[in-house]
Every structure is written in structure tokens, then in C-alpha cells.
Backbone as a ProteinNet text record, in pm:
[ID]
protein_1_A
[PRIMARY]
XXXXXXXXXXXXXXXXXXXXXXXXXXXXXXXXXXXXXXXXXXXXXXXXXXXXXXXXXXXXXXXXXXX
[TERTIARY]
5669	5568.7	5434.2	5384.6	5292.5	5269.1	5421.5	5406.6	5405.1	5410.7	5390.3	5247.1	5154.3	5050.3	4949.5	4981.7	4911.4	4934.2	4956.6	4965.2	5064.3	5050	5118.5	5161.7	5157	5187.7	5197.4	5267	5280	5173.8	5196.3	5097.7	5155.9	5063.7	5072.5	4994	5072	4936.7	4925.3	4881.2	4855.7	4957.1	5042.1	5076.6	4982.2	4851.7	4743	4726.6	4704.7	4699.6	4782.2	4947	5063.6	5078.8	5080.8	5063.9	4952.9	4799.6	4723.3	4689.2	4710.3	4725.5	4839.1	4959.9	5113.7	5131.5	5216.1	5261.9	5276.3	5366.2	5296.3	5257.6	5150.8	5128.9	5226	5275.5	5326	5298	5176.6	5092.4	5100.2	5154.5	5151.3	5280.5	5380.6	5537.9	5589.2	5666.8	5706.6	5574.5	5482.3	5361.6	5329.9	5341.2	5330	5435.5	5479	5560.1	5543.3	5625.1	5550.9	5560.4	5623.5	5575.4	5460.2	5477.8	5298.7	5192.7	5212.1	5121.5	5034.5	5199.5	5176.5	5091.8	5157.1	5146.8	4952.9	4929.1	4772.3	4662.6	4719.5	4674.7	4652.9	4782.1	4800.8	4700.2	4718.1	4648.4	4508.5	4445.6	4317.7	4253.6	4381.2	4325.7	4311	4463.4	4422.6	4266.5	4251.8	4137.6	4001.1	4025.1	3885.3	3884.8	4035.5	4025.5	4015.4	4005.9	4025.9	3814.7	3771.6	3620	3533.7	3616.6	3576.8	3480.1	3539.8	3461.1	3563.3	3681.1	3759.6	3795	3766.9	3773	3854.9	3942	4017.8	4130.6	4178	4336.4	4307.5	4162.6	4130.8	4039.6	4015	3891.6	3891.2	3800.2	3789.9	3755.9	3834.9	3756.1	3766	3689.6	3687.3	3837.7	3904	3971.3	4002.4	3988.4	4015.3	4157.9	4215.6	4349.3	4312.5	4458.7	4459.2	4542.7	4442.9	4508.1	4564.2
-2212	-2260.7	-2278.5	-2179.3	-2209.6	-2340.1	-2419.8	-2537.6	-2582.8	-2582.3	-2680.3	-2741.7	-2627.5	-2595.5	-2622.8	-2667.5	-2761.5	-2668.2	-2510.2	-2453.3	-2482.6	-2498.2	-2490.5	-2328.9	-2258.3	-2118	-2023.3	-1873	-1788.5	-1743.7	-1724.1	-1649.9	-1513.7	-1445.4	-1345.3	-1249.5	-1209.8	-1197	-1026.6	-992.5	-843.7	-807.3	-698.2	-677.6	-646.5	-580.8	-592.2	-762.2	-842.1	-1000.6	-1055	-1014.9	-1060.8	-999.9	-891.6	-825.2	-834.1	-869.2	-908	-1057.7	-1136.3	-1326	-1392.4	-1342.4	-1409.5	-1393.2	-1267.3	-1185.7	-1261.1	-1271.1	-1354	-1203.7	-1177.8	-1128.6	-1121.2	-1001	-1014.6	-1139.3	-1101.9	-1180	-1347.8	-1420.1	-1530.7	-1586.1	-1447.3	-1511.2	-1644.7	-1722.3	-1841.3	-1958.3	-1934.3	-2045	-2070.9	-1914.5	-1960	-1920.6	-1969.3	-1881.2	-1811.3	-1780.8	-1690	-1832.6	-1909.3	-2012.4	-2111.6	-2160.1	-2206.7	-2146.7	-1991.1	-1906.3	-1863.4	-1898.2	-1862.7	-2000.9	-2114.4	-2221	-2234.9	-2220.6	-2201.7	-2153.5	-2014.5	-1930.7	-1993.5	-2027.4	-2038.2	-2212.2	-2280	-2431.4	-2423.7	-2300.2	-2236.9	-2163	-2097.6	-2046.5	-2197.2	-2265.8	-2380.9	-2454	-2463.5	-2546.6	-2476.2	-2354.1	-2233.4	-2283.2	-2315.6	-2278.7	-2412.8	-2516	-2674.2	-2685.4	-2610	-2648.7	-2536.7	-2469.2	-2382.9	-2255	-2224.4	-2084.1	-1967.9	-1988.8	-1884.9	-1954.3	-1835.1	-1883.5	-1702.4	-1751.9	-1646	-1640.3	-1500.9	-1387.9	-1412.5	-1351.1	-1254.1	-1341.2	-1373	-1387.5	-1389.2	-1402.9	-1390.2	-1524.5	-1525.5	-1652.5	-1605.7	-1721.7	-1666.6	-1743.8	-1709.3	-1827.9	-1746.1	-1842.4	-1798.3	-1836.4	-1668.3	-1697.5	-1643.2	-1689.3	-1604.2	-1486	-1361.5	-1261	-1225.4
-6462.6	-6370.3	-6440.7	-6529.2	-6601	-6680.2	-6720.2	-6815.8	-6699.9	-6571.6	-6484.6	-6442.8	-6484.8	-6414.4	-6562.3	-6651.6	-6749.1	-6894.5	-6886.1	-7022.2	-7128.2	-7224.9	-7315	-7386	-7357.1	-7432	-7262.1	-7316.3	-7202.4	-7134.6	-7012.2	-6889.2	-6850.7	-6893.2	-6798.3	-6699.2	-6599.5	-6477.2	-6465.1	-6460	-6425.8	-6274.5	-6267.6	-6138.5	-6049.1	-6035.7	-5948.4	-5914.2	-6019.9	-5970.5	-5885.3	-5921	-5921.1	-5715.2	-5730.8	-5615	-5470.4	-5519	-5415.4	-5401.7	-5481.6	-5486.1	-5417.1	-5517.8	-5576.8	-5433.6	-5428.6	-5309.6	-5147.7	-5057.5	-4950.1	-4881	-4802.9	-4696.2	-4581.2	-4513.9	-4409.5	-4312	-4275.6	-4166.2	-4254	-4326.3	-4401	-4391.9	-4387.2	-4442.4	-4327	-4405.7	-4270.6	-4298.4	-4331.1	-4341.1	-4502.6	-4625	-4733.4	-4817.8	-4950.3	-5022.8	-5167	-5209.4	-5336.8	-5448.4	-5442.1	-5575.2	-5533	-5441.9	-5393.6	-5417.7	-5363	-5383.2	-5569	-5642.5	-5787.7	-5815.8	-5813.3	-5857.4	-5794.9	-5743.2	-5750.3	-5768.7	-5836.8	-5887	-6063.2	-6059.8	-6238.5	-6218.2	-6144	-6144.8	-6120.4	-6100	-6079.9	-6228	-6245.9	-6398	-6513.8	-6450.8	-6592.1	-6590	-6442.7	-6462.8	-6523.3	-6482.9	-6571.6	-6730.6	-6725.7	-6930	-6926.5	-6870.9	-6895.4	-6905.3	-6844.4	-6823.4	-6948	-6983.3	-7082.3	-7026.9	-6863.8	-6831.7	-6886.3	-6909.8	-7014.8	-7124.1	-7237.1	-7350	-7401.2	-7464.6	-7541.8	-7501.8	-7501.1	-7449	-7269.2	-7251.5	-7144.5	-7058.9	-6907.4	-6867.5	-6711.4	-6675.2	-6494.3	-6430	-6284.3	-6260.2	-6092.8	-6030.7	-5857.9	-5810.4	-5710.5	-5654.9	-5486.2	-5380.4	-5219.3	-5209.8	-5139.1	-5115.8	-4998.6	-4877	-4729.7	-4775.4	-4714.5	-4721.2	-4574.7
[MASK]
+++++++++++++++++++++++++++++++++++++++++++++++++++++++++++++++++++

């Protein structure tokens, strides 16, 4: 999903990430799913590293999910 989402090399997400983003919410299930959910997470990070607000291994960026 990551080469989907523009990277060329591996992603990996922290289970804190993986767990309060990825994850569907009870209150969500039936409306979102967990690869939508990924797939915009990771299409959120590409675009951080596409504009050059992450640069390296490591970096932070904002993104709104429904919790």
C-alpha cells in the first residue's frame, strides 16, 4: 500500500500510529475500513515528504481522522 501511496522504499508506522489512525473505531465500523483508513494516512505522509516538511528516517506531520 505504501508503493501505492507514492513511496518507493518501506513504511513503517508505529503501533501507537497504527492503532489510534489505521484502526476503524467502533463507532466508524460499516462507514470506514482499515485500508482506506491506512491508505490516507500513508498519502498524507507522502505528501509531507513530497513538500519537504519531512526530511530523513523520522518526522511528524498533522493529519484529521474521525475518531
Amino acid at each position: 500500500m505504501a508503493r501505492e501511496a507514492g513511496f518507493k522504499w518501506p513504511v513503517a508506522l508505529t503501533r501507537a500510529v497504527y492503532d489510534r489512525y489505521v484502526e476503524v473505531p467502533p463507532a466508524l465500523k460499516g462507514q470506514q475500513d482499515i485500508q482506506g483508513r491506512l491508505h490516507d494516512v500513508l498519502w498524507m505522509l507522502w505528501a509531507n515528504v513530497r513538500t519537504g516538511r519531512i526530511v530523513g528516517e523520522c518526522g511528524e506531520f498533522t493529519i484529521l481522522v474521525r475518531l
